[in-house]
mmCIF file of N, CA and C in Angstrom:
data_model
loop_
_atom_site.group_PDB
_atom_site.id
_atom_site.type_symbol
_atom_site.label_atom_id
_atom_site.label_comp_id
_atom_site.label_asym_id
_atom_site.label_seq_id
_atom_site.Cartn_x
_atom_site.Cartn_y
_atom_site.Cartn_z
ATOM 1 N N MET X 1330 108.316 -44.101 201.883
ATOM 2 C CA MET X 1330 107.408 -45.108 201.360
ATOM 3 C C MET X 1330 106.341 -44.437 200.513
ATOM 4 N N SER X 1331 106.124 -44.978 199.340
ATOM 5 C CA SER X 1331 105.083 -44.499 198.441
ATOM 6 C C SER X 1331 103.870 -45.409 198.549
ATOM 7 N N LYS X 1332 102.712 -44.850 198.272
ATOM 8 C CA LYS X 1332 101.486 -45.645 198.290
ATOM 9 C C LYS X 1332 101.225 -46.216 196.902
ATOM 10 N N THR X 1333 100.551 -47.343 196.872
ATOM 11 C CA THR X 1333 100.186 -47.999 195.621
ATOM 12 C C THR X 1333 98.916 -48.808 195.840
ATOM 13 N N HIS X 1334 98.448 -49.457 194.807
ATOM 14 C CA HIS X 1334 97.282 -50.330 194.888
ATOM 15 C C HIS X 1334 97.516 -51.561 194.028
ATOM 16 N N LEU X 1335 96.775 -52.594 194.341
ATOM 17 C CA LEU X 1335 96.757 -53.835 193.584
ATOM 18 C C LEU X 1335 95.286 -54.107 193.325
ATOM 19 N N SER X 1336 94.925 -54.500 192.126
ATOM 20 C CA SER X 1336 93.515 -54.769 191.824
ATOM 21 C C SER X 1336 93.326 -56.239 191.491
ATOM 22 N N PHE X 1337 92.315 -56.832 192.115
ATOM 23 C CA PHE X 1337 91.933 -58.213 191.836
ATOM 24 C C PHE X 1337 90.633 -58.193 191.056
ATOM 25 N N TYR X 1338 90.653 -58.702 189.826
ATOM 26 C CA TYR X 1338 89.460 -58.849 189.002
ATOM 27 C C TYR X 1338 89.089 -60.328 189.073
ATOM 28 N N LEU X 1339 88.291 -60.677 190.078
ATOM 29 C CA LEU X 1339 88.053 -62.082 190.391
ATOM 30 C C LEU X 1339 87.270 -62.829 189.325
ATOM 31 N N LYS X 1340 86.339 -62.167 188.676
ATOM 32 C CA LYS X 1340 85.551 -62.842 187.640
ATOM 33 C C LYS X 1340 86.455 -63.292 186.492
ATOM 34 N N ALA X 1341 87.460 -62.501 186.172
ATOM 35 C CA ALA X 1341 88.402 -62.824 185.098
ATOM 36 C C ALA X 1341 89.667 -63.507 185.615
ATOM 37 N N ASN X 1342 89.794 -63.656 186.936
ATOM 38 C CA ASN X 1342 90.980 -64.254 187.567
ATOM 39 C C ASN X 1342 92.260 -63.526 187.180
ATOM 40 N N ARG X 1343 92.198 -62.189 187.261
ATOM 41 C CA ARG X 1343 93.336 -61.354 186.902
ATOM 42 C C ARG X 1343 93.720 -60.432 188.054
ATOM 43 N N ILE X 1344 95.013 -60.117 188.093
ATOM 44 C CA ILE X 1344 95.550 -59.199 189.096
ATOM 45 C C ILE X 1344 96.292 -58.103 188.337
ATOM 46 N N HIS X 1345 95.941 -56.851 188.625
ATOM 47 C CA HIS X 1345 96.594 -55.718 187.971
ATOM 48 C C HIS X 1345 97.574 -55.089 188.957
ATOM 49 N N ILE X 1346 98.819 -54.906 188.495
ATOM 50 C CA ILE X 1346 99.870 -54.297 189.313
ATOM 51 C C ILE X 1346 100.276 -52.986 188.655
ATOM 52 N N PHE X 1347 100.363 -51.913 189.441
ATOM 53 C CA PHE X 1347 100.780 -50.628 188.906
ATOM 54 C C PHE X 1347 102.274 -50.669 188.576
ATOM 55 N N VAL X 1348 102.609 -50.254 187.364
ATOM 56 C CA VAL X 1348 103.988 -50.321 186.874
ATOM 57 C C VAL X 1348 104.932 -49.472 187.721
ATOM 58 N N ASP X 1349 104.464 -48.336 188.224
ATOM 59 C CA ASP X 1349 105.327 -47.499 189.063
ATOM 60 C C ASP X 1349 105.818 -48.262 190.291
ATOM 61 N N ALA X 1350 104.969 -49.113 190.840
ATOM 62 C CA ALA X 1350 105.375 -49.920 191.995
ATOM 63 C C ALA X 1350 106.506 -50.860 191.597
ATOM 64 N N LEU X 1351 106.397 -51.478 190.423
ATOM 65 C CA LEU X 1351 107.444 -52.376 189.954
ATOM 66 C C LEU X 1351 108.755 -51.630 189.723
ATOM 67 N N ARG X 1352 108.655 -50.440 189.169
ATOM 68 C CA ARG X 1352 109.871 -49.650 188.930
ATOM 69 C C ARG X 1352 110.560 -49.296 190.243
ATOM 70 N N LEU X 1353 109.764 -48.954 191.257
ATOM 71 C CA LEU X 1353 110.343 -48.543 192.538
ATOM 72 C C LEU X 1353 110.966 -49.692 193.338
ATOM 73 N N ILE X 1354 110.648 -50.927 192.971
ATOM 74 C CA ILE X 1354 111.308 -52.063 193.642
ATOM 75 C C ILE X 1354 112.402 -52.657 192.761
ATOM 76 N N GLY X 1355 112.834 -51.878 191.760
ATOM 77 C CA GLY X 1355 113.989 -52.278 190.974
ATOM 78 C C GLY X 1355 113.715 -52.805 189.578
ATOM 79 N N SER X 1356 112.501 -52.638 189.072
ATOM 80 C CA SER X 1356 112.140 -53.117 187.726
ATOM 81 C C SER X 1356 112.519 -54.584 187.513
ATOM 82 N N PRO X 1357 112.017 -55.466 188.377
ATOM 83 C CA PRO X 1357 112.425 -56.877 188.273
ATOM 84 C C PRO X 1357 111.881 -57.549 187.013
ATOM 85 N N ALA X 1358 112.615 -58.543 186.549
ATOM 86 C CA ALA X 1358 112.176 -59.336 185.399
ATOM 87 C C ALA X 1358 111.145 -60.381 185.821
ATOM 88 N N ASN X 1359 111.200 -60.781 187.088
ATOM 89 C CA ASN X 1359 110.263 -61.768 187.634
ATOM 90 C C ASN X 1359 109.824 -61.312 189.018
ATOM 91 N N ILE X 1360 108.577 -61.621 189.365
ATOM 92 C CA ILE X 1360 108.048 -61.266 190.688
ATOM 93 C C ILE X 1360 107.333 -62.465 191.295
ATOM 94 N N CYS X 1361 107.139 -62.408 192.613
ATOM 95 C CA CYS X 1361 106.345 -63.423 193.299
ATOM 96 C C CYS X 1361 105.522 -62.750 194.389
ATOM 97 N N PHE X 1362 104.514 -63.470 194.870
ATOM 98 C CA PHE X 1362 103.656 -63.010 195.947
ATOM 99 C C PHE X 1362 103.849 -63.917 197.153
ATOM 100 N N MET X 1363 103.795 -63.319 198.348
ATOM 101 C CA MET X 1363 103.827 -64.083 199.592
ATOM 102 C C MET X 1363 102.681 -63.583 200.465
ATOM 103 N N ILE X 1364 101.925 -64.508 201.034
ATOM 104 C CA ILE X 1364 100.789 -64.158 201.875
ATOM 105 C C ILE X 1364 101.215 -64.239 203.331
ATOM 106 N N GLY X 1365 100.920 -63.187 204.111
ATOM 107 C CA GLY X 1365 101.234 -63.189 205.534
ATOM 108 C C GLY X 1365 100.488 -64.298 206.254
ATOM 109 N N GLU X 1366 101.108 -64.824 207.285
ATOM 110 C CA GLU X 1366 100.476 -65.896 208.060
ATOM 111 C C GLU X 1366 99.129 -65.476 208.621
ATOM 112 N N ASN X 1367 98.985 -64.191 208.916
ATOM 113 C CA ASN X 1367 97.714 -63.717 209.456
ATOM 114 C C ASN X 1367 96.662 -63.532 208.371
ATOM 115 N N GLY X 1368 97.041 -63.676 207.101
ATOM 116 C CA GLY X 1368 96.098 -63.559 205.995
ATOM 117 C C GLY X 1368 95.676 -62.133 205.684
ATOM 118 N N LYS X 1369 96.296 -61.167 206.332
ATOM 119 C CA LYS X 1369 95.891 -59.772 206.148
ATOM 120 C C LYS X 1369 96.840 -58.979 205.265
ATOM 121 N N THR X 1370 97.984 -59.558 204.927
ATOM 122 C CA THR X 1370 98.947 -58.848 204.100
ATOM 123 C C THR X 1370 99.435 -59.735 202.967
ATOM 124 N N LEU X 1371 99.783 -59.074 201.881
ATOM 125 C CA LEU X 1371 100.329 -59.737 200.709
ATOM 126 C C LEU X 1371 101.579 -58.970 200.304
ATOM 127 N N ILE X 1372 102.668 -59.692 200.118
ATOM 128 C CA ILE X 1372 103.939 -59.069 199.719
ATOM 129 C C ILE X 1372 104.176 -59.377 198.245
ATOM 130 N N LEU X 1373 104.603 -58.360 197.530
ATOM 131 C CA LEU X 1373 105.057 -58.513 196.151
ATOM 132 C C LEU X 1373 106.543 -58.206 196.161
ATOM 133 N N LYS X 1374 107.354 -59.110 195.604
ATOM 134 C CA LYS X 1374 108.797 -58.890 195.629
ATOM 135 C C LYS X 1374 109.445 -59.481 194.396
ATOM 136 N N PRO X 1375 110.642 -58.993 194.053
ATOM 137 C CA PRO X 1375 111.379 -59.578 192.932
ATOM 138 C C PRO X 1375 111.695 -61.044 193.220
ATOM 139 N N TYR X 1376 111.794 -61.818 192.155
ATOM 140 C CA TYR X 1376 112.145 -63.231 192.279
ATOM 141 C C TYR X 1376 113.291 -63.493 191.307
ATOM 142 N N PRO X 1377 114.294 -64.268 191.708
ATOM 143 C CA PRO X 1377 115.518 -64.376 190.910
ATOM 144 C C PRO X 1377 115.391 -65.077 189.561
ATOM 145 N N LYS X 1378 114.365 -65.894 189.363
ATOM 146 C CA LYS X 1378 114.275 -66.630 188.105
ATOM 147 C C LYS X 1378 112.823 -66.886 187.716
ATOM 148 N N LYS X 1379 112.636 -67.316 186.490
ATOM 149 C CA LYS X 1379 111.305 -67.677 186.015
ATOM 150 C C LYS X 1379 111.094 -69.153 186.279
ATOM 151 N N ASP X 1380 110.120 -69.453 187.130
ATOM 152 C CA ASP X 1380 109.734 -70.835 187.382
ATOM 153 C C ASP X 1380 108.277 -70.846 187.831
ATOM 154 N N PHE X 1381 107.813 -71.953 188.372
ATOM 155 C CA PHE X 1381 106.405 -72.042 188.737
ATOM 156 C C PHE X 1381 106.044 -71.215 189.977
ATOM 157 N N HIS X 1382 107.032 -70.599 190.632
ATOM 158 C CA HIS X 1382 106.776 -69.719 191.770
ATOM 159 C C HIS X 1382 106.642 -68.253 191.366
ATOM 160 N N SER X 1383 106.996 -67.925 190.132
ATOM 161 C CA SER X 1383 107.110 -66.519 189.765
ATOM 162 C C SER X 1383 106.256 -66.146 188.554
ATOM 163 N N HIS X 1384 106.206 -64.858 188.316
ATOM 164 C CA HIS X 1384 105.523 -64.289 187.155
ATOM 165 C C HIS X 1384 106.529 -63.406 186.434
ATOM 166 N N ARG X 1385 106.629 -63.557 185.131
ATOM 167 C CA ARG X 1385 107.547 -62.741 184.334
ATOM 168 C C ARG X 1385 106.938 -61.371 184.093
ATOM 169 N N VAL X 1386 107.770 -60.344 184.188
ATOM 170 C CA VAL X 1386 107.358 -58.982 183.864
ATOM 171 C C VAL X 1386 107.980 -58.663 182.511
ATOM 172 N N SER X 1387 107.144 -58.487 181.512
ATOM 173 C CA SER X 1387 107.616 -58.224 180.158
ATOM 174 C C SER X 1387 108.317 -56.871 180.073
ATOM 175 N N ALA X 1388 109.318 -56.786 179.227
ATOM 176 C CA ALA X 1388 109.999 -55.511 178.982
ATOM 177 C C ALA X 1388 109.017 -54.484 178.425
ATOM 178 N N GLU X 1389 107.975 -54.945 177.741
ATOM 179 C CA GLU X 1389 106.940 -54.063 177.184
ATOM 180 C C GLU X 1389 106.218 -53.288 178.293
ATOM 181 N N VAL X 1390 106.138 -53.872 179.467
ATOM 182 C CA VAL X 1390 105.503 -53.213 180.613
ATOM 183 C C VAL X 1390 106.305 -51.972 180.995
ATOM 184 N N TYR X 1391 107.608 -52.107 181.096
ATOM 185 C CA TYR X 1391 108.457 -50.987 181.497
ATOM 186 C C TYR X 1391 108.583 -49.924 180.409
ATOM 187 N N LYS X 1392 108.342 -50.311 179.175
ATOM 188 C CA LYS X 1392 108.372 -49.351 178.064
ATOM 189 C C LYS X 1392 107.046 -48.604 177.926
ATOM 190 N N GLY X 1393 106.058 -48.989 178.728
ATOM 191 C CA GLY X 1393 104.757 -48.330 178.684
ATOM 192 C C GLY X 1393 103.851 -48.820 177.573
ATOM 193 N N LYS X 1394 104.198 -49.939 176.962
ATOM 194 C CA LYS X 1394 103.411 -50.452 175.847
ATOM 195 C C LYS X 1394 102.286 -51.384 176.276
ATOM 196 N N ARG X 1395 102.337 -51.837 177.519
ATOM 197 C CA ARG X 1395 101.248 -52.671 178.049
ATOM 198 C C ARG X 1395 101.216 -52.589 179.564
ATOM 199 N N SER X 1396 100.081 -52.958 180.128
ATOM 200 C CA SER X 1396 99.946 -52.933 181.586
ATOM 201 C C SER X 1396 100.441 -54.263 182.154
ATOM 202 N N MET X 1397 100.605 -54.299 183.460
ATOM 203 C CA MET X 1397 101.051 -55.532 184.125
ATOM 204 C C MET X 1397 99.849 -56.222 184.725
ATOM 205 N N GLU X 1398 99.402 -57.261 184.068
ATOM 206 C CA GLU X 1398 98.302 -58.068 184.577
ATOM 207 C C GLU X 1398 98.735 -59.514 184.614
ATOM 208 N N ILE X 1399 98.347 -60.164 185.681
ATOM 209 C CA ILE X 1399 98.678 -61.571 185.880
ATOM 210 C C ILE X 1399 97.381 -62.361 185.886
ATOM 211 N N SER X 1400 97.335 -63.425 185.137
ATOM 212 C CA SER X 1400 96.194 -64.341 185.174
ATOM 213 C C SER X 1400 96.555 -65.471 186.126
ATOM 214 N N SER X 1401 95.783 -65.605 187.197
ATOM 215 C CA SER X 1401 96.063 -66.656 188.167
ATOM 216 C C SER X 1401 94.778 -67.069 188.873
ATOM 217 N N LEU X 1402 94.167 -68.114 188.372
ATOM 218 C CA LEU X 1402 92.964 -68.650 188.998
ATOM 219 C C LEU X 1402 93.266 -69.037 190.442
ATOM 220 N N ARG X 1403 94.403 -69.683 190.650
ATOM 221 C CA ARG X 1403 94.752 -70.168 191.993
ATOM 222 C C ARG X 1403 94.858 -69.027 193.007
ATOM 223 N N LEU X 1404 95.643 -67.996 192.689
ATOM 224 C CA LEU X 1404 95.818 -66.893 193.631
ATOM 225 C C LEU X 1404 94.506 -66.136 193.842
ATOM 226 N N CYS X 1405 93.752 -65.916 192.784
ATOM 227 C CA CYS X 1405 92.471 -65.206 192.932
ATOM 228 C C CYS X 1405 91.502 -65.992 193.806
ATOM 229 N N ARG X 1406 91.446 -67.294 193.638
ATOM 230 C CA ARG X 1406 90.532 -68.114 194.453
ATOM 231 C C ARG X 1406 90.991 -68.171 195.914
ATOM 232 N N ILE X 1407 92.295 -68.260 196.123
ATOM 233 C CA ILE X 1407 92.817 -68.262 197.494
ATOM 234 C C ILE X 1407 92.456 -66.948 198.187
ATOM 235 N N MET X 1408 92.683 -65.833 197.498
ATOM 236 C CA MET X 1408 92.368 -64.515 198.078
ATOM 237 C C MET X 1408 90.874 -64.382 198.359
ATOM 238 N N ALA X 1409 90.053 -64.799 197.400
ATOM 239 C CA ALA X 1409 88.594 -64.697 197.579
ATOM 240 C C ALA X 1409 88.138 -65.512 198.788
ATOM 241 N N GLU X 1410 88.674 -66.705 198.933
ATOM 242 C CA GLU X 1410 88.290 -67.555 200.055
ATOM 243 C C GLU X 1410 88.785 -66.978 201.387
ATOM 244 N N MET X 1411 90.054 -66.571 201.436
ATOM 245 C CA MET X 1411 90.626 -66.051 202.681
ATOM 246 C C MET X 1411 89.957 -64.754 203.129
ATOM 247 N N GLN X 1412 89.624 -63.893 202.169
ATOM 248 C CA GLN X 1412 89.075 -62.572 202.507
ATOM 249 C C GLN X 1412 87.553 -62.535 202.427
ATOM 250 N N GLN X 1413 86.939 -63.655 202.088
ATOM 251 C CA GLN X 1413 85.484 -63.748 201.926
ATOM 252 C C GLN X 1413 84.983 -62.733 200.891
ATOM 253 N N TRP X 1414 85.698 -62.676 199.759
ATOM 254 C CA TRP X 1414 85.320 -61.800 198.660
ATOM 255 C C TRP X 1414 84.386 -62.550 197.721
ATOM 256 N N ASN X 1415 83.512 -61.812 197.092
ATOM 257 C CA ASN X 1415 82.606 -62.367 196.099
ATOM 258 C C ASN X 1415 83.386 -62.556 194.800
ATOM 259 N N THR X 1416 83.353 -63.755 194.223
ATOM 260 C CA THR X 1416 84.136 -64.041 193.021
ATOM 261 C C THR X 1416 83.561 -63.397 191.760
ATOM 262 N N SER X 1417 82.428 -62.736 191.854
ATOM 263 C CA SER X 1417 81.874 -61.994 190.717
ATOM 264 C C SER X 1417 82.289 -60.534 190.752
ATOM 265 N N CYS X 1418 83.037 -60.143 191.776
ATOM 266 C CA CYS X 1418 83.398 -58.743 191.970
ATOM 267 C C CYS X 1418 84.893 -58.517 191.800
ATOM 268 N N SER X 1419 85.246 -57.240 191.787
ATOM 269 C CA SER X 1419 86.651 -56.828 191.739
ATOM 270 C C SER X 1419 86.966 -56.039 193.001
ATOM 271 N N TYR X 1420 88.209 -56.106 193.445
ATOM 272 C CA TYR X 1420 88.629 -55.450 194.679
ATOM 273 C C TYR X 1420 89.940 -54.698 194.461
ATOM 274 N N ARG X 1421 90.032 -53.544 195.089
ATOM 275 C CA ARG X 1421 91.260 -52.739 195.038
ATOM 276 C C ARG X 1421 91.892 -52.768 196.425
ATOM 277 N N VAL X 1422 93.159 -53.144 196.477
ATOM 278 C CA VAL X 1422 93.861 -53.341 197.739
ATOM 279 C C VAL X 1422 94.956 -52.281 197.885
ATOM 280 N N PRO X 1423 94.890 -51.468 198.954
ATOM 281 C CA PRO X 1423 95.940 -50.457 199.157
ATOM 282 C C PRO X 1423 97.227 -51.088 199.674
ATOM 283 N N GLY X 1424 98.330 -50.402 199.390
ATOM 284 C CA GLY X 1424 99.611 -50.899 199.860
ATOM 285 C C GLY X 1424 100.660 -49.808 199.880
ATOM 286 N N VAL X 1425 101.850 -50.192 200.308
ATOM 287 C CA VAL X 1425 102.987 -49.272 200.336
ATOM 288 C C VAL X 1425 104.160 -49.919 199.610
ATOM 289 N N ILE X 1426 104.961 -49.068 198.980
ATOM 290 C CA ILE X 1426 106.164 -49.512 198.288
ATOM 291 C C ILE X 1426 107.344 -49.207 199.203
ATOM 292 N N MET X 1427 108.188 -50.192 199.417
ATOM 293 C CA MET X 1427 109.367 -50.033 200.242
ATOM 294 C C MET X 1427 110.593 -50.277 199.358
ATOM 295 N N PRO X 1428 111.051 -49.231 198.648
ATOM 296 C CA PRO X 1428 112.125 -49.401 197.667
ATOM 297 C C PRO X 1428 113.422 -49.963 198.243
ATOM 298 N N ARG X 1429 113.794 -49.538 199.424
ATOM 299 C CA ARG X 1429 115.057 -50.011 200.011
ATOM 300 C C ARG X 1429 115.021 -51.523 200.257
ATOM 301 N N GLN X 1430 113.864 -52.024 200.653
ATOM 302 C CA GLN X 1430 113.710 -53.466 200.890
ATOM 303 C C GLN X 1430 113.292 -54.211 199.623
ATOM 304 N N GLN X 1431 112.980 -53.472 198.570
ATOM 305 C CA GLN X 1431 112.522 -54.005 197.290
ATOM 306 C C GLN X 1431 111.280 -54.883 197.439
ATOM 307 N N ILE X 1432 110.292 -54.351 198.175
ATOM 308 C CA ILE X 1432 109.023 -55.058 198.325
ATOM 309 C C ILE X 1432 107.867 -54.059 198.288
ATOM 310 N N CYS X 1433 106.701 -54.581 197.976
ATOM 311 C CA CYS X 1433 105.441 -53.852 198.142
ATOM 312 C C CYS X 1433 104.623 -54.660 199.143
ATOM 313 N N VAL X 1434 104.024 -53.971 200.106
ATOM 314 C CA VAL X 1434 103.186 -54.617 201.105
ATOM 315 C C VAL X 1434 101.755 -54.150 200.864
ATOM 316 N N PHE X 1435 100.846 -55.102 200.648
ATOM 317 C CA PHE X 1435 99.441 -54.785 200.397
ATOM 318 C C PHE X 1435 98.601 -55.264 201.574
ATOM 319 N N TYR X 1436 97.646 -54.427 201.965
ATOM 320 C CA TYR X 1436 96.813 -54.691 203.139
ATOM 321 C C TYR X 1436 95.463 -55.244 202.704
ATOM 322 N N LEU X 1437 95.378 -56.562 202.672
ATOM 323 C CA LEU X 1437 94.180 -57.247 202.190
ATOM 324 C C LEU X 1437 92.942 -56.912 203.011
ATOM 325 N N ASP X 1438 93.136 -56.646 204.292
ATOM 326 C CA ASP X 1438 91.989 -56.348 205.159
ATOM 327 C C ASP X 1438 91.456 -54.934 204.943
ATOM 328 N N GLN X 1439 92.071 -54.170 204.045
ATOM 329 C CA GLN X 1439 91.570 -52.840 203.711
ATOM 330 C C GLN X 1439 91.062 -52.771 202.268
ATOM 331 N N ALA X 1440 90.868 -53.920 201.656
ATOM 332 C CA ALA X 1440 90.402 -53.960 200.264
ATOM 333 C C ALA X 1440 89.031 -53.310 200.132
ATOM 334 N N ALA X 1441 88.840 -52.640 199.020
ATOM 335 C CA ALA X 1441 87.552 -52.005 198.723
ATOM 336 C C ALA X 1441 86.983 -52.625 197.452
ATOM 337 N N ARG X 1442 85.717 -52.971 197.500
ATOM 338 C CA ARG X 1442 85.052 -53.516 196.317
ATOM 339 C C ARG X 1442 84.949 -52.426 195.264
ATOM 340 N N VAL X 1443 85.242 -52.770 194.017
ATOM 341 C CA VAL X 1443 85.120 -51.820 192.920
ATOM 342 C C VAL X 1443 83.638 -51.601 192.646
ATOM 343 N N LYS X 1444 83.236 -50.343 192.523
ATOM 344 C CA LYS X 1444 81.817 -49.992 192.412
ATOM 345 C C LYS X 1444 81.126 -50.558 191.190
ATOM 346 N N SER X 1445 81.861 -50.898 190.144
ATOM 347 C CA SER X 1445 81.226 -51.401 188.932
ATOM 348 C C SER X 1445 80.695 -52.822 189.078
ATOM 349 N N CYS X 1446 80.915 -53.438 190.222
ATOM 350 C CA CYS X 1446 80.432 -54.795 190.458
ATOM 351 C C CYS X 1446 78.913 -54.795 190.436
ATOM 352 N N THR X 1447 78.333 -55.714 189.679
ATOM 353 C CA THR X 1447 76.878 -55.760 189.570
ATOM 354 C C THR X 1447 76.259 -56.966 190.256
ATOM 355 N N ALA X 1448 77.066 -57.785 190.876
ATOM 356 C CA ALA X 1448 76.524 -58.962 191.566
ATOM 357 C C ALA X 1448 75.651 -58.528 192.730
ATOM 358 N N ILE X 1449 74.616 -59.279 192.987
ATOM 359 C CA ILE X 1449 73.663 -58.920 194.036
ATOM 360 C C ILE X 1449 74.268 -59.038 195.426
ATOM 361 N N SER X 1450 75.099 -60.043 195.653
ATOM 362 C CA SER X 1450 75.615 -60.290 197.000
ATOM 363 C C SER X 1450 77.069 -59.861 197.160
ATOM 364 N N CYS X 1451 77.405 -58.652 196.744
ATOM 365 C CA CYS X 1451 78.792 -58.195 196.821
ATOM 366 C C CYS X 1451 79.117 -57.463 198.106
ATOM 367 N N ASP X 1452 78.208 -57.410 199.040
ATOM 368 C CA ASP X 1452 78.513 -56.704 200.282
ATOM 369 C C ASP X 1452 79.667 -57.406 200.980
ATOM 370 N N THR X 1453 80.571 -56.604 201.499
ATOM 371 C CA THR X 1453 81.717 -57.177 202.199
ATOM 372 C C THR X 1453 81.594 -56.874 203.683
ATOM 373 N N ALA X 1454 82.152 -57.768 204.469
ATOM 374 C CA ALA X 1454 82.128 -57.564 205.921
ATOM 375 C C ALA X 1454 83.098 -56.458 206.288
ATOM 376 N N PRO X 1455 82.863 -55.759 207.400
ATOM 377 C CA PRO X 1455 83.825 -54.742 207.828
ATOM 378 C C PRO X 1455 85.181 -55.381 208.078
ATOM 379 N N HIS X 1456 86.214 -54.648 207.748
ATOM 380 C CA HIS X 1456 87.565 -55.172 207.900
ATOM 381 C C HIS X 1456 88.146 -54.792 209.255
ATOM 382 N N ALA X 1457 88.981 -55.681 209.759
ATOM 383 C CA ALA X 1457 89.650 -55.427 211.033
ATOM 384 C C ALA X 1457 90.823 -54.475 210.827
ATOM 385 N N ALA X 1458 91.328 -53.952 211.906
ATOM 386 C CA ALA X 1458 92.484 -53.042 211.841
ATOM 387 C C ALA X 1458 93.728 -53.800 211.404
ATOM 388 N N ILE X 1459 94.675 -53.087 210.798
ATOM 389 C CA ILE X 1459 95.932 -53.691 210.373
ATOM 390 C C ILE X 1459 96.686 -54.167 211.603
ATOM 391 N N THR X 1460 97.226 -55.390 211.510
ATOM 392 C CA THR X 1460 97.965 -55.921 212.648
ATOM 393 C C THR X 1460 99.444 -56.108 212.332
ATOM 394 N N ILE X 1461 99.887 -55.645 211.167
ATOM 395 C CA ILE X 1461 101.300 -55.774 210.819
ATOM 396 C C ILE X 1461 101.787 -54.441 210.259
ATOM 397 N N THR X 1462 102.975 -54.053 210.631
ATOM 398 C CA THR X 1462 103.554 -52.809 210.146
ATOM 399 C C THR X 1462 104.472 -53.118 208.970
ATOM 400 N N PRO X 1463 104.782 -52.113 208.130
ATOM 401 C CA PRO X 1463 105.698 -52.370 207.020
ATOM 402 C C PRO X 1463 107.043 -52.927 207.463
ATOM 403 N N SER X 1464 107.551 -52.481 208.603
ATOM 404 C CA SER X 1464 108.841 -53.011 209.058
ATOM 405 C C SER X 1464 108.720 -54.487 209.434
ATOM 406 N N GLU X 1465 107.587 -54.896 209.980
ATOM 407 C CA GLU X 1465 107.379 -56.307 210.295
ATOM 408 C C GLU X 1465 107.288 -57.141 209.029
ATOM 409 N N ALA X 1466 106.776 -56.524 207.968
ATOM 410 C CA ALA X 1466 106.626 -57.243 206.704
ATOM 411 C C ALA X 1466 107.972 -57.635 206.108
ATOM 412 N N CYS X 1467 109.022 -56.940 206.483
ATOM 413 C CA CYS X 1467 110.360 -57.262 205.969
ATOM 414 C C CYS X 1467 110.909 -58.533 206.585
ATOM 415 N N ASN X 1468 110.329 -58.963 207.683
ATOM 416 C CA ASN X 1468 110.778 -60.175 208.349
ATOM 417 C C ASN X 1468 110.065 -61.359 207.703
ATOM 418 N N ASN X 1469 110.748 -62.074 206.832
ATOM 419 C CA ASN X 1469 110.128 -63.170 206.092
ATOM 420 C C ASN X 1469 109.613 -64.287 206.973
ATOM 421 N N THR X 1470 110.010 -64.348 208.236
ATOM 422 C CA THR X 1470 109.538 -65.416 209.103
ATOM 423 C C THR X 1470 108.054 -65.262 209.417
ATOM 424 N N SER X 1471 107.492 -64.073 209.222
ATOM 425 C CA SER X 1471 106.075 -63.893 209.513
ATOM 426 C C SER X 1471 105.204 -64.172 208.293
ATOM 427 N N PHE X 1472 105.804 -64.704 207.213
ATOM 428 C CA PHE X 1472 105.060 -64.985 206.003
ATOM 429 C C PHE X 1472 105.193 -66.446 205.638
ATOM 430 N N HIS X 1473 104.143 -66.957 205.018
ATOM 431 C CA HIS X 1473 104.189 -68.339 204.556
ATOM 432 C C HIS X 1473 105.353 -68.520 203.601
ATOM 433 N N SER X 1474 106.023 -69.622 203.706
ATOM 434 C CA SER X 1474 107.122 -69.876 202.783
ATOM 435 C C SER X 1474 106.606 -70.248 201.400
ATOM 436 N N THR X 1475 105.329 -70.616 201.323
ATOM 437 C CA THR X 1475 104.756 -70.949 200.033
ATOM 438 C C THR X 1475 104.571 -69.680 199.211
ATOM 439 N N ILE X 1476 105.038 -69.714 198.015
ATOM 440 C CA ILE X 1476 104.880 -68.589 197.102
ATOM 441 C C ILE X 1476 103.796 -68.960 196.115
ATOM 442 N N PHE X 1477 102.828 -68.080 195.912
ATOM 443 C CA PHE X 1477 101.701 -68.379 195.058
ATOM 444 C C PHE X 1477 101.881 -67.843 193.660
ATOM 445 N N CYS X 1478 101.474 -68.629 192.687
ATOM 446 C CA CYS X 1478 101.538 -68.168 191.304
ATOM 447 C C CYS X 1478 100.198 -68.355 190.624
#
């Protein structure tokens, strides 16, 4: 398992995904996110088609000509509300890449506020310990069936 990060730029409602993570899960043309029922984990995985559940990954991303950023007011607001994040700040979320399972698991409860945040009330509450292991993350029954876009 390789380590990776996901960045939430809440003020701009953008999510940055590291291209190496996408390559290690098979360079998918489309991806989706699934939020764990406990609200502490987020799964990124390939999705078979482009529809309202998925995000397209441009070929330009894999060629190194652009970064992978997703604009999603809905997902950013859901994350901010669930994690009690300040919507004027940005957060970096650590995760692991599981190439054999073709997923990335991100630990929302270990998110760190990006230091460049200038909002006055950006203090975050201490995070609880991780309650799900990467092997548990492979069991889709522990995740909401709703896919966020």
